[in-house]
N, CA and C of each residue as an Amber inpcrd file, in Angstrom:
protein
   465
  49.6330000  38.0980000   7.7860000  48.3320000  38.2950000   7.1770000
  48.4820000  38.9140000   5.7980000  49.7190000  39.8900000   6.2390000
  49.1860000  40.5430000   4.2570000  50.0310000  39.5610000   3.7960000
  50.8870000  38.7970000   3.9360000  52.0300000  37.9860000   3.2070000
  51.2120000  37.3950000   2.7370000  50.1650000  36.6290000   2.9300000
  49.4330000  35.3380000   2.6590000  48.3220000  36.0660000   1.6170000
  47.8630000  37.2290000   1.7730000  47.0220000  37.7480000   0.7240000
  47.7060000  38.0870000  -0.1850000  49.0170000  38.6110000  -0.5010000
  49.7680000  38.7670000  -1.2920000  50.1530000  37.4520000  -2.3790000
  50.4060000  36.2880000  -1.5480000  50.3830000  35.3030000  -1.9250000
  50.0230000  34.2060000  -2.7760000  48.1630000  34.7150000  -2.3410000
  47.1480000  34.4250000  -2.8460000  46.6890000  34.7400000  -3.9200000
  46.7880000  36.0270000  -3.8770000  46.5920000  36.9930000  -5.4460000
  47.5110000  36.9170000  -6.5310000  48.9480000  36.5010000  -6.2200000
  50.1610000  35.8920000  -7.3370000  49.5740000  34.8070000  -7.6790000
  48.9860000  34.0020000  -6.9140000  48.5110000  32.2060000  -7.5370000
  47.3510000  32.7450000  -8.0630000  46.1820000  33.6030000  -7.5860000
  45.3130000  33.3450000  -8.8570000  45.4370000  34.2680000  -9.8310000
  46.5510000  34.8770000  -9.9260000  46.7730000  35.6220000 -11.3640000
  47.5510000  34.9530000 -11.9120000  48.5090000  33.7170000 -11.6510000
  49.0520000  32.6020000 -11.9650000  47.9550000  31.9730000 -12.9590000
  47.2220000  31.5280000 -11.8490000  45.9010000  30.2060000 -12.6520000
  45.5960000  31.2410000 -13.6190000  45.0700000  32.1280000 -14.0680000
  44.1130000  32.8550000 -14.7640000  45.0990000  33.3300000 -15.9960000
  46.4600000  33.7100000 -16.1510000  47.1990000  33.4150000 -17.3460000
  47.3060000  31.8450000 -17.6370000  47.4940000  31.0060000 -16.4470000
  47.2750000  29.4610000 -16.8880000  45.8230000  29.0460000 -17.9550000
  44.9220000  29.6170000 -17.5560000  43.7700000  29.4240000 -18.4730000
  43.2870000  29.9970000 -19.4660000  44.5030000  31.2220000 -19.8700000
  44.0560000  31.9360000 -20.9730000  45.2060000  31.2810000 -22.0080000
  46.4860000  30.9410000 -21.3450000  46.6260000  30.1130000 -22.3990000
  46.7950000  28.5500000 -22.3270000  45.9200000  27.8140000 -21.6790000
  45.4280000  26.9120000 -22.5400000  44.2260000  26.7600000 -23.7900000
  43.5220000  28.0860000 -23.3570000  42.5300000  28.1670000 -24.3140000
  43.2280000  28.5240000 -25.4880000  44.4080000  29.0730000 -25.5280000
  45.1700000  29.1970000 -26.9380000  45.6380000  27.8100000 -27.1950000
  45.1830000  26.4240000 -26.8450000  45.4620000  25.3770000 -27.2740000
  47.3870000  24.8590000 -26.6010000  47.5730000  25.9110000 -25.6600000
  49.4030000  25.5720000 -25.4980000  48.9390000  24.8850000 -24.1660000
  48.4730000  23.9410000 -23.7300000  48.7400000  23.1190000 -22.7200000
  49.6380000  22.8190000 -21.6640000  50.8250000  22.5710000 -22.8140000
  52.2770000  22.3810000 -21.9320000  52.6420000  23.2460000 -21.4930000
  52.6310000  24.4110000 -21.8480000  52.7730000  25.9950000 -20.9700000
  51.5970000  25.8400000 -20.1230000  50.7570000  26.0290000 -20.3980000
  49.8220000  26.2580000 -19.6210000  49.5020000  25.5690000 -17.9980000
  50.0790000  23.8990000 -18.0560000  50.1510000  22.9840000 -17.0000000
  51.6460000  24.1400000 -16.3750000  52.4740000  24.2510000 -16.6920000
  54.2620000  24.7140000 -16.2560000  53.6110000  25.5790000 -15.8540000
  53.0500000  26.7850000 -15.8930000  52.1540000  27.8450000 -15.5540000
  51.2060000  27.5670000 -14.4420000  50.1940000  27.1350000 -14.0830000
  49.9530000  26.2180000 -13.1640000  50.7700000  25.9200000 -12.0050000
  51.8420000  25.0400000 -12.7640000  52.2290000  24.6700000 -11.2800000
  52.9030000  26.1770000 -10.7600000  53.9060000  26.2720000 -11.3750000
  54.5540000  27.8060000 -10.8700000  53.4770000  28.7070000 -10.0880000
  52.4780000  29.0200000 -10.4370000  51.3220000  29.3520000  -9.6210000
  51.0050000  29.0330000  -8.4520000  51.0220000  27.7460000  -8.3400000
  50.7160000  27.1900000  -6.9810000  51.5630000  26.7210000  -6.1270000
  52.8850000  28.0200000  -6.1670000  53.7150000  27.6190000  -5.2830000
  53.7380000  28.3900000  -3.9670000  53.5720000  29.4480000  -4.3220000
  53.3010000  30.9850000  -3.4190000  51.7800000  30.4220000  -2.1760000
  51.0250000  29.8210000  -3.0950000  49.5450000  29.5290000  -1.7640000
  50.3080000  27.9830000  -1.2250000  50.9740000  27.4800000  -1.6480000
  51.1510000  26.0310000  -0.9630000  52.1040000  26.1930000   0.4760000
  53.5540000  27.3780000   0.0710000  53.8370000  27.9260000   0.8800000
  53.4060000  28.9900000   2.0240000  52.2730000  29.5730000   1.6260000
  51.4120000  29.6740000   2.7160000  50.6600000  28.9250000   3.1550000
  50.4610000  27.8820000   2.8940000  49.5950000  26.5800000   3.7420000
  50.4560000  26.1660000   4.5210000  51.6540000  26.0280000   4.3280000
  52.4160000  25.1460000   4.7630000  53.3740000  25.6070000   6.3110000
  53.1230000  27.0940000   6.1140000  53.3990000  27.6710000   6.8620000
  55.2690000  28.5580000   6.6400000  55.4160000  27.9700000   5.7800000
  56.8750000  28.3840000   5.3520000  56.9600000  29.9800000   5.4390000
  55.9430000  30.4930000   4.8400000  56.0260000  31.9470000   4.6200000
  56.1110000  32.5490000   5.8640000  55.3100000  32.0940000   7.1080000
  55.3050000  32.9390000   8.1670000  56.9630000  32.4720000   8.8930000
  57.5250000  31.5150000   8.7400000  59.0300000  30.9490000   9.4640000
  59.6680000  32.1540000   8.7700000  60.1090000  32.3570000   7.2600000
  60.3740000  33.2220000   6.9790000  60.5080000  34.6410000   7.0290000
  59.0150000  35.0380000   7.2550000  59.1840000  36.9480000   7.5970000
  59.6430000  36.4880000   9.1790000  59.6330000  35.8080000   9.6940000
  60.3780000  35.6760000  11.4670000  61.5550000  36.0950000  11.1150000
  62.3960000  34.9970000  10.5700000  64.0040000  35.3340000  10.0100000
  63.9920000  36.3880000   9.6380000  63.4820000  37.1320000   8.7840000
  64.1210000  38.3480000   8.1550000  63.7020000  39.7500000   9.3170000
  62.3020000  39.5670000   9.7220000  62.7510000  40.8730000  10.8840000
  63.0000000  40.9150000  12.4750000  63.6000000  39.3360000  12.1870000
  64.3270000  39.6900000  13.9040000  65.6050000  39.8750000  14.0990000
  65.9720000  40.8200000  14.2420000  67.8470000  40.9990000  14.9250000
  67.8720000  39.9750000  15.0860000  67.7650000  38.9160000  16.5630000
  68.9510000  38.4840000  17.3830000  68.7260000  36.9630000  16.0340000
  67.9650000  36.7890000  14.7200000  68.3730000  35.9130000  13.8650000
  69.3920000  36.5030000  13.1850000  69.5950000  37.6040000  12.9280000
  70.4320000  37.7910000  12.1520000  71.7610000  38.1370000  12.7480000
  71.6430000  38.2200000  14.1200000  72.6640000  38.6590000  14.7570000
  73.3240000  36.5840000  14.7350000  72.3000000  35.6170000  14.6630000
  73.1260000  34.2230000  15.1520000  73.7760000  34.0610000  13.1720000
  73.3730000  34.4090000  12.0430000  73.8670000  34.1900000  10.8250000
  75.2410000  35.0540000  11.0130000  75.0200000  36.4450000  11.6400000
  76.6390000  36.8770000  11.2600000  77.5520000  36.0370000  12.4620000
  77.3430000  35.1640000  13.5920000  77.8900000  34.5070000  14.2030000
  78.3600000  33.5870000  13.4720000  77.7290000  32.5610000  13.1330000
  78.0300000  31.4660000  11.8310000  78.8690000  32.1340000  11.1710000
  78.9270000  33.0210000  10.2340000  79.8390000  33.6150000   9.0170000
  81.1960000  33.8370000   9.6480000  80.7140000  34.4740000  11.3170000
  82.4710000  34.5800000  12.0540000  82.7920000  33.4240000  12.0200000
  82.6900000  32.3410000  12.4280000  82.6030000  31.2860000  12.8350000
  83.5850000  30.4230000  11.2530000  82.9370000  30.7300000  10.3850000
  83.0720000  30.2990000   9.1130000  84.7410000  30.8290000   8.5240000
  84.7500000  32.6890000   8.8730000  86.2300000  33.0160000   8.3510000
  86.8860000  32.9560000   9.4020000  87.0370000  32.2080000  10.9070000
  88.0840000  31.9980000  11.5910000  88.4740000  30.3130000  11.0210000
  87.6050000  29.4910000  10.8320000  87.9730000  28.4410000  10.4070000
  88.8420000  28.5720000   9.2020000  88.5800000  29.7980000   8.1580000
  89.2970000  29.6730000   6.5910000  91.0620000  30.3300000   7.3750000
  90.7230000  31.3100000   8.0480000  91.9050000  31.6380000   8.5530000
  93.1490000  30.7950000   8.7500000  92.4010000  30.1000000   9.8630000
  93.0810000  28.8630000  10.3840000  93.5470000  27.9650000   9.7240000
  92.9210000  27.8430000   8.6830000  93.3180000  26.9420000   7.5720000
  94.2140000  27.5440000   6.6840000  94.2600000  28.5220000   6.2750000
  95.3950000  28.9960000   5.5790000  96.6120000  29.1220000   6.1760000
  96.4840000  30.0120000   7.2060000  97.5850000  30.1770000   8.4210000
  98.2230000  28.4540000   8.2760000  97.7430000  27.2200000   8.9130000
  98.2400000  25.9100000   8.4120000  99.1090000  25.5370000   7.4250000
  98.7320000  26.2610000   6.1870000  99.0140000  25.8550000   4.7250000
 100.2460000  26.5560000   4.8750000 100.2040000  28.1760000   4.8630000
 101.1210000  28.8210000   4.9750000 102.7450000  28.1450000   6.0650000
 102.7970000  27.8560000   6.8670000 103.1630000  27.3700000   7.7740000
 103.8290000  26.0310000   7.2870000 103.0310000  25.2270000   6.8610000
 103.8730000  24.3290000   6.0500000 103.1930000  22.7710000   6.8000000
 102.3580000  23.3240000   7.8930000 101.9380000  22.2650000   9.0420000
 101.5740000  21.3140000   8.1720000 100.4710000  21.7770000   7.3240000
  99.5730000  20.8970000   6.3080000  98.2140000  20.6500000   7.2960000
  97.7430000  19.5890000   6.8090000  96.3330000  19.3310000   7.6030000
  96.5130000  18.1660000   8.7460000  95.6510000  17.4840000   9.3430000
  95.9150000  16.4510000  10.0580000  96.6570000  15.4210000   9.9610000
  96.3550000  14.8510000   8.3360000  97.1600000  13.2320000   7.9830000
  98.5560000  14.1360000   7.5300000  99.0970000  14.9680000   7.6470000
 100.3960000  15.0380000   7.0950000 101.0780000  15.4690000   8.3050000
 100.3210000  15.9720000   9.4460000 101.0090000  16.0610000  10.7310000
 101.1170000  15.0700000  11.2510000 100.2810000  13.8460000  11.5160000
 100.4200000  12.6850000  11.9570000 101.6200000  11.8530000  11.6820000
 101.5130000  12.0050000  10.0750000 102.9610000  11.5020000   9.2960000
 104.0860000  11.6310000   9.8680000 104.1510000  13.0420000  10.0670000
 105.4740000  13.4510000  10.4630000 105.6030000  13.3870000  11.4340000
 104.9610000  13.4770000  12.4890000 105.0740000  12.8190000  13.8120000
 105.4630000  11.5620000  13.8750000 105.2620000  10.4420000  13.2470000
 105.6580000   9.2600000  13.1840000 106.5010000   8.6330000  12.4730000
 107.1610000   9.6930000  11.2240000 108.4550000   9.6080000  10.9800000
 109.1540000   9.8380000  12.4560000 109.2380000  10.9590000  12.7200000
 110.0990000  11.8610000  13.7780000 109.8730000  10.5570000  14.9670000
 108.7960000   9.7860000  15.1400000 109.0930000   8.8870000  16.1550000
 110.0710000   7.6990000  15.6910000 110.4320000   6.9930000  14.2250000
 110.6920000   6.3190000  13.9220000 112.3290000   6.7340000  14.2720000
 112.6910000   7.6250000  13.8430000 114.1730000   7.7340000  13.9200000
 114.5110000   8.0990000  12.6170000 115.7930000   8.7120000  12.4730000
 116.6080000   8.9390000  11.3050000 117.1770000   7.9260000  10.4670000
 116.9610000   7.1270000   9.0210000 117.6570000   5.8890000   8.6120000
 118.8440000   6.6650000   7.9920000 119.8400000   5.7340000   7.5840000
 120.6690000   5.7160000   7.5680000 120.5970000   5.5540000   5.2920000
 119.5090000   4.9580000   5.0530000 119.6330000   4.0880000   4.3740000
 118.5110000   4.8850000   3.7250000 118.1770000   5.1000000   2.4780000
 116.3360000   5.9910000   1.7090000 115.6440000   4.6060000   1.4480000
 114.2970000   4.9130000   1.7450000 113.5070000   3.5440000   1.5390000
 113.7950000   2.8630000   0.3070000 113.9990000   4.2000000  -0.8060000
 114.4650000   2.8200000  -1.8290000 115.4970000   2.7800000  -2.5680000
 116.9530000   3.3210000  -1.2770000 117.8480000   2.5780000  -2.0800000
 118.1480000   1.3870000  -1.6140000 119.5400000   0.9610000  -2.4880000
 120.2500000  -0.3960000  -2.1060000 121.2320000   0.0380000  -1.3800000
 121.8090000   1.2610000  -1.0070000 123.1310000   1.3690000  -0.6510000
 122.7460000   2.5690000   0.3700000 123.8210000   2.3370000   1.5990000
 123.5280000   3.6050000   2.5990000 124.1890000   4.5950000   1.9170000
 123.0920000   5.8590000   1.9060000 123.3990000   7.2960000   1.5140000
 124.2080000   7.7870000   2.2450000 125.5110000   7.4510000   3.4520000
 125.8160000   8.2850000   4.0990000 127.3860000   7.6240000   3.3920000
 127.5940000   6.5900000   2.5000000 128.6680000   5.7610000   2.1320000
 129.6000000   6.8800000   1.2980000 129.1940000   6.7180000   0.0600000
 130.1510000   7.4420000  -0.9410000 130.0570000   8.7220000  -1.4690000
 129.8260000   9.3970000  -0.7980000 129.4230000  10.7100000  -1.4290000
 130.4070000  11.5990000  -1.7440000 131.6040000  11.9010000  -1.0860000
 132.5090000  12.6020000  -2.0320000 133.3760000  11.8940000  -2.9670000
 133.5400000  10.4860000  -2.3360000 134.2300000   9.6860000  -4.0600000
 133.6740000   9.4110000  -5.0100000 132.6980000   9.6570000  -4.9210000
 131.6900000   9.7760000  -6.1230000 132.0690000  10.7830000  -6.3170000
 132.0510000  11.8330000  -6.0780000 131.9260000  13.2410000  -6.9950000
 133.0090000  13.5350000  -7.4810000 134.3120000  12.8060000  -6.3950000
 135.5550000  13.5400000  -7.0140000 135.4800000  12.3020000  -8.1960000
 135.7250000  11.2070000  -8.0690000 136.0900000   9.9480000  -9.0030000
 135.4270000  10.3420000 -10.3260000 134.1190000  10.9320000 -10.5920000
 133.4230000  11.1750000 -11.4710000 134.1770000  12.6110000 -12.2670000
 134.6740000  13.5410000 -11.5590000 135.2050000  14.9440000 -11.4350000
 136.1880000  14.6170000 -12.2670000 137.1760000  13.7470000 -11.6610000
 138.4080000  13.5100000 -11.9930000 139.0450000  12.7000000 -12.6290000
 138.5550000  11.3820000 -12.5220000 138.4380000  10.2680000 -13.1610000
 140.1520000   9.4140000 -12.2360000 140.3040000  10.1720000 -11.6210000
 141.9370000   9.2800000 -10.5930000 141.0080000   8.6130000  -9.3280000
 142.0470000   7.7760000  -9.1900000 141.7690000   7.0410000  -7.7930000
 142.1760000   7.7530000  -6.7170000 142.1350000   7.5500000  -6.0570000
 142.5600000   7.9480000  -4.7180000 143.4930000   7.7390000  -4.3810000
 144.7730000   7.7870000  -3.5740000 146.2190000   7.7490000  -3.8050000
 146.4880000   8.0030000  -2.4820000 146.9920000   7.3040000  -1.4750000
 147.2860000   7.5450000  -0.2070000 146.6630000   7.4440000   1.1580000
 146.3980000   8.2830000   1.9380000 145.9170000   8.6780000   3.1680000
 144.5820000   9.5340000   2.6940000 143.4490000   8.8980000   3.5970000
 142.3930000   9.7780000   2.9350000 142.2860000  10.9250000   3.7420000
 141.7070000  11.9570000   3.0540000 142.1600000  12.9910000   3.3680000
 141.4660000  13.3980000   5.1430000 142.1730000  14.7760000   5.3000000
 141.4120000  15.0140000   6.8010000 139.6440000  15.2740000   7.1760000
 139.5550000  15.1150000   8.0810000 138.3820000  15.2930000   8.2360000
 137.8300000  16.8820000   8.1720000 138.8070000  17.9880000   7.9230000
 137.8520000  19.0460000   8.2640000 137.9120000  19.8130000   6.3230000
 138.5200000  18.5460000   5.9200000 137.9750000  19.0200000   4.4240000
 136.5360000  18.2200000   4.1240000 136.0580000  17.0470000   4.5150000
 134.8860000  16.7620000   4.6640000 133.6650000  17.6300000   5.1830000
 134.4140000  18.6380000   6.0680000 132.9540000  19.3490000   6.4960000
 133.1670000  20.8690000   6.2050000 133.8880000  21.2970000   4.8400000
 134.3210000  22.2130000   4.1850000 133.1940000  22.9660000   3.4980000
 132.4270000  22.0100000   3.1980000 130.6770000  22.8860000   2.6080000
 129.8600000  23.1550000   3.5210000 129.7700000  22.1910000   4.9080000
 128.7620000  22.8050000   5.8390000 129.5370000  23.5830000   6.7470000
 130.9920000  24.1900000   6.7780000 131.4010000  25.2810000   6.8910000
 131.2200000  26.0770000   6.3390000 130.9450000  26.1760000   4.8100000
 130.4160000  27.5090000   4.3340000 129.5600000  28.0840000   3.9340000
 128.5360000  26.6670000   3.9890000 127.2190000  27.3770000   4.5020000
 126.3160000  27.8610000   5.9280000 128.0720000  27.4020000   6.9590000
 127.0650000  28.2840000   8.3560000 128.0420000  29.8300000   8.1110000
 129.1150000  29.7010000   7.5220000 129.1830000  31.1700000   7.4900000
 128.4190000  32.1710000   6.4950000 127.9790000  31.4890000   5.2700000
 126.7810000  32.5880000   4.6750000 125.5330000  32.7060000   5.7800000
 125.1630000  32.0770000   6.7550000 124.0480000  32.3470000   6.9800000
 124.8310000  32.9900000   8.1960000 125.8830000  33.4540000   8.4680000
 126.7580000  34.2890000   9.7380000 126.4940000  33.1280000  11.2880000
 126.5650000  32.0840000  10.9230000 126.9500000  31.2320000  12.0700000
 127.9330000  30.7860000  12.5340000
């Protein structure tokens, strides 16, 4: 009840600067004035105003908005926690799930040559610029770097 008299009295002190200056000949203010006026009584026709003072003095509404807002920073949580983690979002877990079903290649999608072929005669041949000369060497000089990187990490 007082909302709506309150209401009422903003719109016609609205209209009544609306008509003092159009009589100063400013129209276009004067219509903008006007309408702005008749927003406060339309919303009390309309009933908006009374939905409103409901929301604002009932607890258990405001008790369901701070629900939503929980609701809101467990989702951001969750989502960071994700990011952090490295999971990513849905389409990049899927991905990798279906790599991981495909199997390990042997081969990178775009080379020409299997990556598992030349890799230390390349480095030495490039290193050194000699061929290779004999018996190739043993196998536990091949696994001489991932020996020493399980002993930095004390494995």
């Amino acid at each position: 009840m007082l909302t709506s008299t309150v209401c009422a009295a903003v719109s016609a002190a609205g209209l009544a600067i609306a008509a003092l200056t159009a009589y100063r000949k400013r129209f276009l203010a004067a219509t903008r004035i006007a309408a702005y006026s008749l927003i406060p009584i339309g919303l009390v026709m309309t009933g908006v105003i009374d939905w409103v003072t409901n929301v604002v003095f009932k607890p258990t509404v405001w008790a369901g908005f701070g629900l939503l807002a929980l609701s809101v920073v467990l989702f951001m949580i969750t989502r960071r926690v994700e990011r952090r983690r490295g999971l990513g979002g849905r389409k990049e877990r899927k991905a990798a799930k279906a790599a991981k079903a495909a199997g390990p290649d042997a081969v990178a999608p775009a080379a020409s040559v299997p990556s598992l072929g030349a890799g230390r005669e390349v480095e030495r041949s490039a290193a050194g610029g000699k061929a290779r000369q004999g018996k190739e060497s043993a196998p536990k000089d091949d696994f001489s770097d991932i020996e020493a990187i399980l002993k930095k990490h004390g494995i």
